[in-house]
Every structure is written in C-alpha cells, then in structure tokens.
mmCIF file of C-alpha atoms and ligand atoms in Angstrom:
data_model
loop_
_atom_site.group_PDB
_atom_site.id
_atom_site.type_symbol
_atom_site.label_atom_id
_atom_site.label_comp_id
_atom_site.label_asym_id
_atom_site.label_seq_id
_atom_site.Cartn_x
_atom_site.Cartn_y
_atom_site.Cartn_z
ATOM 1 C CA UNK A 1 0.000 -0.004 0.002
ATOM 2 C CA UNK A 2 1.398 3.391 -0.966
ATOM 3 C CA UNK A 3 1.733 5.842 1.832
ATOM 4 C CA UNK A 4 1.729 9.552 1.400
ATOM 5 C CA UNK A 5 2.328 12.395 3.843
ATOM 6 C CA UNK A 6 1.742 15.956 2.733
ATOM 7 C CA UNK A 7 2.780 18.775 5.029
ATOM 8 C CA UNK A 8 2.416 16.603 8.099
ATOM 9 C CA UNK A 9 3.553 18.357 11.262
ATOM 10 C CA UNK A 10 3.112 17.888 14.974
ATOM 11 C CA UNK A 11 3.421 20.229 17.952
ATOM 12 C CA UNK A 12 3.041 19.302 21.578
ATOM 13 C CA UNK A 13 2.481 21.525 24.589
ATOM 14 C CA UNK A 14 5.974 22.368 25.926
ATOM 15 C CA UNK A 15 6.974 20.715 29.220
ATOM 16 C CA UNK A 16 6.895 24.076 31.037
ATOM 17 C CA UNK A 17 3.287 24.534 29.959
ATOM 18 C CA UNK A 18 4.174 27.680 28.053
ATOM 19 C CA UNK A 19 4.189 27.485 24.269
ATOM 20 C CA UNK A 20 4.686 24.390 22.140
ATOM 21 C CA UNK A 21 7.422 21.959 21.113
ATOM 22 C CA UNK A 22 7.545 21.316 17.391
ATOM 23 C CA UNK A 23 8.145 17.593 17.405
ATOM 24 C CA UNK A 24 7.857 17.476 13.638
ATOM 25 C CA UNK A 25 8.200 20.308 11.094
ATOM 26 C CA UNK A 26 6.070 19.810 7.945
ATOM 27 C CA UNK A 27 7.045 16.520 6.317
ATOM 28 C CA UNK A 28 6.336 15.454 2.739
ATOM 29 C CA UNK A 29 6.943 11.789 2.161
ATOM 30 C CA UNK A 30 5.905 9.104 -0.294
ATOM 31 C CA UNK A 31 6.585 5.454 0.385
ATOM 32 C CA UNK A 32 5.567 3.136 -2.431
ATOM 33 C CA UNK A 33 4.017 -0.261 -1.868
ATOM 34 C CA UNK A 34 6.644 -2.798 -0.896
ATOM 35 C CA UNK A 35 9.364 -0.278 -0.147
ATOM 36 C CA UNK A 36 11.546 -0.656 2.943
ATOM 37 C CA UNK A 37 12.476 2.692 4.412
ATOM 38 C CA UNK A 38 14.825 3.152 7.366
ATOM 39 C CA UNK A 39 14.481 6.155 9.610
ATOM 40 C CA UNK A 40 17.561 7.325 11.533
ATOM 41 C CA UNK A 41 18.268 10.303 13.716
ATOM 42 C CA UNK A 42 19.153 11.287 17.277
ATOM 43 C CA UNK A 43 16.704 11.007 20.196
ATOM 44 C CA UNK A 44 13.941 13.569 20.098
ATOM 45 C CA UNK A 45 13.980 14.228 16.332
ATOM 46 C CA UNK A 46 10.419 12.996 15.942
ATOM 47 C CA UNK A 47 10.963 9.442 14.657
ATOM 48 C CA UNK A 48 8.367 7.871 16.939
ATOM 49 C CA UNK A 49 5.979 10.761 16.355
ATOM 50 C CA UNK A 50 6.190 10.231 12.597
ATOM 51 C CA UNK A 51 5.587 6.493 12.968
ATOM 52 C CA UNK A 52 2.680 7.023 15.353
ATOM 53 C CA UNK A 53 1.029 9.417 12.921
ATOM 54 C CA UNK A 54 1.286 6.781 10.174
ATOM 55 C CA UNK A 55 -0.041 4.175 12.609
ATOM 56 C CA UNK A 56 -2.983 6.498 13.293
ATOM 57 C CA UNK A 57 -2.202 6.709 17.018
ATOM 58 C CA UNK A 58 -1.234 10.407 16.940
ATOM 59 C CA UNK A 59 -3.185 13.061 15.077
ATOM 60 C CA UNK A 60 -0.980 15.501 13.136
ATOM 61 C CA UNK A 61 -1.328 19.182 14.010
ATOM 62 C CA UNK A 62 -1.440 19.981 10.288
ATOM 63 C CA UNK A 63 -1.216 18.153 6.973
ATOM 64 C CA UNK A 64 -2.607 14.873 5.783
ATOM 65 C CA UNK A 65 -1.476 11.261 5.848
ATOM 66 C CA UNK A 66 -3.065 8.843 3.392
ATOM 67 C CA UNK A 67 -2.752 5.166 2.582
ATOM 68 C CA UNK A 68 -3.707 4.318 -1.012
ATOM 69 C CA UNK A 69 -5.403 7.686 -1.128
ATOM 70 C CA UNK A 70 -7.524 7.103 1.967
ATOM 71 C CA UNK A 71 -6.962 9.412 4.956
ATOM 72 C CA UNK A 72 -5.454 7.755 8.013
ATOM 73 C CA UNK A 73 -7.814 8.530 10.856
ATOM 74 C CA UNK A 74 -6.999 5.802 13.368
ATOM 75 C CA UNK A 75 -5.335 2.454 13.852
ATOM 76 C CA UNK A 76 -6.196 -0.275 11.335
ATOM 77 C CA UNK A 77 -5.461 -3.979 10.915
ATOM 78 C CA UNK A 78 -3.533 -3.406 7.658
ATOM 79 C CA UNK A 79 -0.925 -1.449 9.634
ATOM 80 C CA UNK A 80 1.120 -3.285 12.268
ATOM 81 C CA UNK A 81 3.195 -1.308 14.746
ATOM 82 C CA UNK A 82 5.911 -2.784 16.923
ATOM 83 C CA UNK A 83 6.514 -0.238 19.653
ATOM 84 C CA UNK A 84 9.843 0.997 20.915
ATOM 85 C CA UNK A 85 9.063 -0.392 24.384
ATOM 86 C CA UNK A 86 7.670 -3.889 24.066
ATOM 87 C CA UNK A 87 4.008 -4.005 24.987
ATOM 88 C CA UNK A 88 3.126 -7.551 25.886
ATOM 89 C CA UNK A 89 0.069 -8.484 27.910
ATOM 90 C CA UNK A 90 1.539 -9.319 31.330
ATOM 91 C CA UNK A 91 -1.181 -11.861 32.117
ATOM 92 C CA UNK A 92 -0.543 -13.913 28.986
ATOM 93 C CA UNK A 93 2.339 -16.272 28.219
ATOM 94 C CA UNK A 94 4.657 -15.667 25.263
ATOM 95 C CA UNK A 95 2.686 -18.102 23.113
ATOM 96 C CA UNK A 96 -0.634 -16.565 24.123
ATOM 97 C CA UNK A 97 0.696 -13.093 23.427
ATOM 98 C CA UNK A 98 1.846 -14.055 19.937
ATOM 99 C CA UNK A 99 -1.416 -15.911 19.272
ATOM 100 C CA UNK A 100 -3.537 -13.040 20.563
ATOM 101 C CA UNK A 101 -3.973 -11.148 17.277
ATOM 102 C CA UNK A 102 -4.942 -14.198 15.177
ATOM 103 C CA UNK A 103 -7.308 -15.298 17.964
ATOM 104 C CA UNK A 104 -9.036 -11.889 17.963
ATOM 105 C CA UNK A 105 -9.295 -12.092 14.173
ATOM 106 C CA UNK A 106 -10.932 -15.491 14.473
ATOM 107 C CA UNK A 107 -7.973 -17.214 12.787
ATOM 108 C CA UNK A 108 -6.433 -19.008 15.732
ATOM 109 C CA UNK A 109 -6.522 -22.448 14.123
ATOM 110 C CA UNK A 110 -5.113 -21.387 10.775
ATOM 111 C CA UNK A 111 -2.272 -19.617 12.490
ATOM 112 C CA UNK A 112 -1.306 -22.182 15.136
ATOM 113 C CA UNK A 113 1.599 -23.503 13.095
ATOM 114 C CA UNK A 114 2.766 -20.019 12.136
ATOM 115 C CA UNK A 115 2.731 -18.932 15.815
ATOM 116 C CA UNK A 116 4.944 -21.873 16.745
ATOM 117 C CA UNK A 117 7.228 -21.181 13.795
ATOM 118 C CA UNK A 118 7.690 -17.528 14.673
ATOM 119 C CA UNK A 119 8.323 -18.299 18.319
ATOM 120 C CA UNK A 120 10.968 -20.767 17.207
ATOM 121 C CA UNK A 121 12.471 -18.241 14.814
ATOM 122 C CA UNK A 122 12.687 -15.674 17.604
ATOM 123 C CA UNK A 123 14.544 -18.230 19.748
ATOM 124 C CA UNK A 124 11.749 -18.320 22.298
ATOM 125 C CA UNK A 125 10.551 -21.923 22.082
ATOM 126 C CA UNK A 126 11.881 -22.706 25.543
ATOM 127 C CA UNK A 127 10.071 -19.688 26.919
ATOM 128 C CA UNK A 128 6.735 -20.051 25.153
ATOM 129 C CA UNK A 129 4.998 -20.737 28.465
ATOM 130 C CA UNK A 130 6.796 -17.944 30.326
ATOM 131 C CA UNK A 131 5.138 -14.687 31.300
ATOM 132 C CA UNK A 132 6.557 -11.314 30.203
ATOM 133 C CA UNK A 133 8.040 -10.548 33.636
ATOM 134 C CA UNK A 134 10.111 -13.698 33.365
ATOM 135 C CA UNK A 135 11.788 -12.542 30.124
ATOM 136 C CA UNK A 136 14.903 -10.457 29.551
ATOM 137 C CA UNK A 137 14.482 -7.142 27.722
ATOM 138 C CA UNK A 138 15.751 -8.687 24.488
ATOM 139 C CA UNK A 139 13.401 -11.683 24.735
ATOM 140 C CA UNK A 140 10.428 -9.398 25.381
ATOM 141 C CA UNK A 141 11.379 -7.330 22.361
ATOM 142 C CA UNK A 142 11.588 -10.398 20.119
ATOM 143 C CA UNK A 143 8.232 -11.637 21.420
ATOM 144 C CA UNK A 144 6.645 -8.252 20.715
ATOM 145 C CA UNK A 145 8.147 -8.215 17.230
ATOM 146 C CA UNK A 146 6.844 -11.637 16.237
ATOM 147 C CA UNK A 147 3.475 -10.725 17.715
ATOM 148 C CA UNK A 148 3.278 -8.008 15.085
ATOM 149 C CA UNK A 149 4.785 -10.254 12.365
ATOM 150 C CA UNK A 150 2.207 -12.996 12.849
ATOM 151 C CA UNK A 151 -0.496 -10.633 11.646
ATOM 152 C CA UNK A 152 1.341 -10.181 8.337
ATOM 153 C CA UNK A 153 0.306 -6.526 8.018
ATOM 154 C CA UNK A 154 0.457 -4.794 4.637
ATOM 155 C CA UNK A 155 2.207 -1.881 6.273
ATOM 156 C CA UNK A 156 4.800 -2.759 8.867
ATOM 157 C CA UNK A 157 5.892 -0.008 11.247
ATOM 158 C CA UNK A 158 8.858 -0.847 13.436
ATOM 159 C CA UNK A 159 10.056 1.499 16.162
ATOM 160 C CA UNK A 160 13.588 0.471 17.163
ATOM 161 C CA UNK A 161 12.449 -3.140 17.141
ATOM 162 C CA UNK A 162 15.878 -4.616 17.843
ATOM 163 C CA UNK A 163 17.412 -2.033 20.177
ATOM 164 C CA UNK A 164 17.490 -4.324 23.219
ATOM 165 C CA UNK A 165 19.260 -7.203 21.473
ATOM 166 C CA UNK A 166 22.907 -8.162 21.557
ATOM 167 C CA UNK A 167 24.800 -7.554 18.322
ATOM 168 C CA UNK A 168 24.657 -11.146 17.034
ATOM 169 C CA UNK A 169 20.997 -11.818 17.806
ATOM 170 C CA UNK A 170 20.320 -8.459 16.274
ATOM 171 C CA UNK A 171 21.919 -9.370 12.957
ATOM 172 C CA UNK A 172 19.943 -12.616 12.850
ATOM 173 C CA UNK A 173 16.711 -10.761 13.509
ATOM 174 C CA UNK A 174 17.548 -8.225 10.813
ATOM 175 C CA UNK A 175 17.629 -11.099 8.302
ATOM 176 C CA UNK A 176 14.338 -12.442 9.641
ATOM 177 C CA UNK A 177 12.617 -9.086 9.240
ATOM 178 C CA UNK A 178 14.042 -8.785 5.739
ATOM 179 C CA UNK A 179 12.894 -12.226 4.695
ATOM 180 C CA UNK A 180 9.396 -11.534 6.018
ATOM 181 C CA UNK A 181 9.364 -8.239 4.152
ATOM 182 C CA UNK A 182 10.459 -9.934 0.937
ATOM 183 C CA UNK A 183 7.893 -12.684 1.317
ATOM 184 C CA UNK A 184 4.956 -10.370 2.083
ATOM 185 C CA UNK A 185 6.057 -7.389 0.003
ATOM 186 C CA UNK A 186 4.823 -5.257 2.891
ATOM 187 C CA UNK A 187 5.488 -1.540 2.906
ATOM 188 C CA UNK A 188 7.890 -1.191 5.798
ATOM 189 C CA UNK A 189 9.204 1.736 7.808
ATOM 190 C CA UNK A 190 11.751 0.991 10.487
ATOM 191 C CA UNK A 191 13.147 3.418 13.024
ATOM 192 C CA UNK A 192 16.628 2.695 14.272
ATOM 193 C CA UNK A 193 19.512 4.438 16.024
ATOM 194 C CA UNK A 194 21.913 2.142 14.278
ATOM 195 C CA UNK A 195 23.276 3.527 11.004
ATOM 196 C CA UNK A 196 24.607 0.131 9.864
ATOM 197 C CA UNK A 197 21.231 -1.455 10.504
ATOM 198 C CA UNK A 198 19.531 1.313 8.522
ATOM 199 C CA UNK A 199 21.857 0.715 5.561
ATOM 200 C CA UNK A 200 21.742 -3.082 5.780
ATOM 201 C CA UNK A 201 17.965 -3.130 5.655
ATOM 202 C CA UNK A 202 16.555 -0.074 3.914
ATOM 203 C CA UNK A 203 15.998 0.607 0.235
ATOM 204 C CA UNK A 204 16.348 4.204 1.278
ATOM 205 C CA UNK A 205 17.223 5.962 4.522
ATOM 206 C CA UNK A 206 15.484 9.012 5.859
ATOM 207 C CA UNK A 207 18.009 10.934 7.905
ATOM 208 C CA UNK A 208 16.340 13.155 10.487
ATOM 209 C CA UNK A 209 17.480 16.042 12.689
ATOM 210 C CA UNK A 210 15.930 17.506 15.839
ATOM 211 C CA UNK A 211 14.548 20.904 16.954
ATOM 212 C CA UNK A 212 12.403 20.981 14.995
ATOM 213 C CA UNK A 213 12.177 17.343 13.945
ATOM 214 C CA UNK A 214 12.657 17.161 10.191
ATOM 215 C CA UNK A 215 13.948 15.025 7.340
ATOM 216 C CA UNK A 216 17.371 16.196 6.198
ATOM 217 C CA UNK A 217 17.777 13.851 3.278
ATOM 218 C CA UNK A 218 16.507 10.683 1.729
ATOM 219 C CA UNK A 219 19.543 8.570 0.954
ATOM 220 C CA UNK A 220 19.028 5.872 -1.698
ATOM 221 C CA UNK A 221 21.009 2.754 -0.806
ATOM 222 C CA UNK A 222 20.924 1.073 -4.213
ATOM 223 C CA UNK A 223 22.520 -2.216 -3.168
ATOM 224 C CA UNK A 224 21.040 -5.654 -3.884
ATOM 225 C CA UNK A 225 20.050 -7.955 -1.008
ATOM 226 C CA UNK A 226 21.597 -9.659 0.872
ATOM 227 C CA UNK A 227 23.954 -6.811 1.518
ATOM 228 C CA UNK A 228 27.600 -6.973 2.278
ATOM 229 C CA UNK A 229 28.303 -4.939 5.400
ATOM 230 C CA UNK A 230 31.960 -4.833 4.489
ATOM 231 C CA UNK A 231 31.638 -3.508 0.919
ATOM 232 C CA UNK A 232 32.957 -0.195 -0.282
ATOM 233 C CA UNK A 233 29.492 1.052 -1.215
ATOM 234 C CA UNK A 234 28.256 0.251 2.289
ATOM 235 C CA UNK A 235 31.119 2.199 3.777
ATOM 236 C CA UNK A 236 30.480 5.116 1.458
ATOM 237 C CA UNK A 237 26.818 5.360 2.499
ATOM 238 C CA UNK A 238 27.792 5.058 6.164
ATOM 239 C CA UNK A 239 30.189 8.003 5.853
ATOM 240 C CA UNK A 240 27.557 10.072 4.101
ATOM 241 C CA UNK A 241 24.880 9.346 6.704
ATOM 242 C CA UNK A 242 27.249 9.915 9.634
ATOM 243 C CA UNK A 243 28.240 13.251 8.138
ATOM 244 C CA UNK A 244 24.602 14.246 7.778
ATOM 245 C CA UNK A 245 24.150 13.328 11.448
ATOM 246 C CA UNK A 246 27.285 15.308 12.292
ATOM 247 C CA UNK A 247 29.186 12.302 13.606
ATOM 248 C CA UNK A 248 31.467 11.796 10.663
ATOM 249 C CA UNK A 249 34.883 12.906 9.580
ATOM 250 C CA UNK A 250 33.665 16.525 9.399
ATOM 251 C CA UNK A 251 33.246 16.589 13.156
ATOM 252 C CA UNK A 252 36.601 14.881 13.697
ATOM 253 C CA UNK A 253 38.231 17.561 11.519
ATOM 254 C CA UNK A 254 36.434 20.364 13.415
ATOM 255 C CA UNK A 255 37.627 18.959 16.706
ATOM 256 C CA UNK A 256 41.178 18.825 15.455
ATOM 257 C CA UNK A 257 40.925 22.470 14.396
ATOM 258 C CA UNK A 258 39.526 23.518 17.785
HETATM 259 P P1 ADP B 301 12.315 10.185 18.797
HETATM 260 O O1 ADP B 301 11.449 8.976 18.633
HETATM 261 O O2 ADP B 301 13.037 10.568 17.548
HETATM 262 O O3 ADP B 301 13.269 10.033 19.941
HETATM 263 P P2 ADP B 301 9.845 11.513 19.556
HETATM 264 O O4 ADP B 301 8.991 11.459 18.329
HETATM 265 O O5 ADP B 301 9.549 10.549 20.633
HETATM 266 O O6 ADP B 301 11.378 11.446 19.133
HETATM 267 O O7 ADP B 301 9.751 12.966 20.182
HETATM 268 C C1 ADP B 301 9.975 14.160 19.446
HETATM 269 C C2 ADP B 301 9.798 15.349 20.341
HETATM 270 O O8 ADP B 301 8.442 15.459 20.740
HETATM 271 C C3 ADP B 301 10.598 15.302 21.631
HETATM 272 O O9 ADP B 301 11.033 16.591 21.946
HETATM 273 C C4 ADP B 301 9.600 14.789 22.631
HETATM 274 O O10 ADP B 301 9.919 15.230 23.941
HETATM 275 C C5 ADP B 301 8.297 15.400 22.144
HETATM 276 N N1 ADP B 301 7.137 14.568 22.447
HETATM 277 C C6 ADP B 301 6.899 13.324 21.949
HETATM 278 N N2 ADP B 301 5.729 12.834 22.417
HETATM 279 C C7 ADP B 301 5.226 13.793 23.219
HETATM 280 C C8 ADP B 301 4.014 13.894 23.990
HETATM 281 N N3 ADP B 301 3.096 12.903 24.015
HETATM 282 N N4 ADP B 301 3.825 15.027 24.714
HETATM 283 C C9 ADP B 301 4.722 16.029 24.679
HETATM 284 N N5 ADP B 301 5.873 16.002 23.973
HETATM 285 C C10 ADP B 301 6.120 14.896 23.245
HETATM 286 MG MG1 MG B 302 11.420 7.126 19.583
#
C-alpha cells in the first residue's frame, strides 16, 4: 500500500506549559508499496511521532497522511506497529501473546503452526510458556516483534524493534525481518539508532534532525540484497549518513581544528 504524507507536522504543549514543542516540522513523504524505508536520527527528532502518525495513534497538528489515497484517521489492521518499548500483555504467556492477534481475528486455528514457527524463529521456544516478567528485555522485544509479524500486516511499522538485542542476535533478527518483508512485500518503515542497521535493511534511509524534527535527506542505498556490510558502497553510504548526522569525519576535523 502506498503511503503519502503531505505537510504533516506535529506540535506538543511544551513541558513548562508555556508554548509548544515542534516535534515534527512539515514533512512530505511518499513510500511506495513494498518499499523498505529506514528512519535514523538522534533522540527527540520525531521518529516515533512520525511512525505514530502513520499508525494512526497520533493526530498531526497539520497536513494529511493517506494510505492508497484514503486518509489515516486511526489504527487499522492493515498497519502493524511494533513499539519502541515492548508492549506484551503481562497476564498472557509468550505463546498466548503471539497468538492473541490471530485469535481476535478468528484465525487461531489457521495460524497455530505459524505462531509456533515464529516463536521458534525468535529463539523463544523454551520460553513459550513464560510470562513477560520472566523474560529479559531482548526476549520481550523479540516476542513483541513476532506478535506483530504474525498478523502479516500490509504496512509494517517498526520503532527500534531490535534495540534491546545483543549484536549477534540483532543481525539474525535483521535477516528475519528482511525475509518476512520480501515474502509479504509489505510496505515497511523501520526506526533505528543504528546507522549500519539502517543501511543493511533499507532501500532508502530518511536521515532526520531535531529541533524541529525534520527530514534532512533521503539517501538511496541502491545495493542488492543480501547486503555486504563490508563492501565499499556500504562504507560510502555510512560515511555520508554519519556526516549528515554530524558524527562523521567533518566533526573529527572540526575537533582537530579547535
Ligand atoms: P524520537 O522517537 O526521535 O526520539 P519523539 O518522536 O519521541 O522522538 O519525540 C519528538 C519530540 O516530541 C521530543 O522533543 C519529545 O519530547 C516530544 N514529544 C513526543 N511525544 C510527546 C508527547 N506525548 N507530549 C509532549 N511532547 C512529546
Ligand atoms: Mg522514539
């Protein structure tokens, strides 16, 4: 499903109660059906706000967000959001949490095998009968991710879905997300703090900056999958993105001058 934002902005009441914080300056963005877009930027640049607007959980202050031409006015089953902080039902086991969506949709039986498969894939088979409080942060995050995956949404919105994982588990899960995306051809937007992750996964990368939150540049990755994290092209894109974020060689040179 093609997603389009036109002049979408968001202001919140400032913490001191006086005035407003512009979480997001007007954003224009088109994401075509089946595209995978990574969203990187420092904390507070409006990444989660942008994702929540697309999910229909936050109303923009101005502008319009549409999906296949239809205005986004609330949450919908075609859009699956995996939150930054895993939100599992504390009174349900891992298996019950993952099976919850299909059960609500009346498809519990059809999805039983898929639930087991995804739990296995997330490395949680041994913990399928555990409750969320018995899981580590990384396990909870993987459970929350597969809970969204099991619904096979047409639009997949991921807010730092792998941030609590160790580096190796993280790389494995990156491949799992990619293979799901390729299988379902779902339009995917993934927020991450990790520049390498953004490059490894995204067809393009939206680089954001804070105060006010805005998109600095859309960087086209233009590398076939699976990607080689050690290739020259990868390194080139990394340098470019880090420079946009002000963490690259430019800063190093400035500091030397200072
Ligand atoms: P990011 O996900 O990039 O870290 P957010 O989208 O969470 O950034 O936040 C962007 C800005 O908007 C921040 O300054 C944040 O404090 C502010 N903000 C986000 N949500 C709210 C809210 N519900 N109420 C007030 N301010 C908010
Ligand atoms: Mg966030």
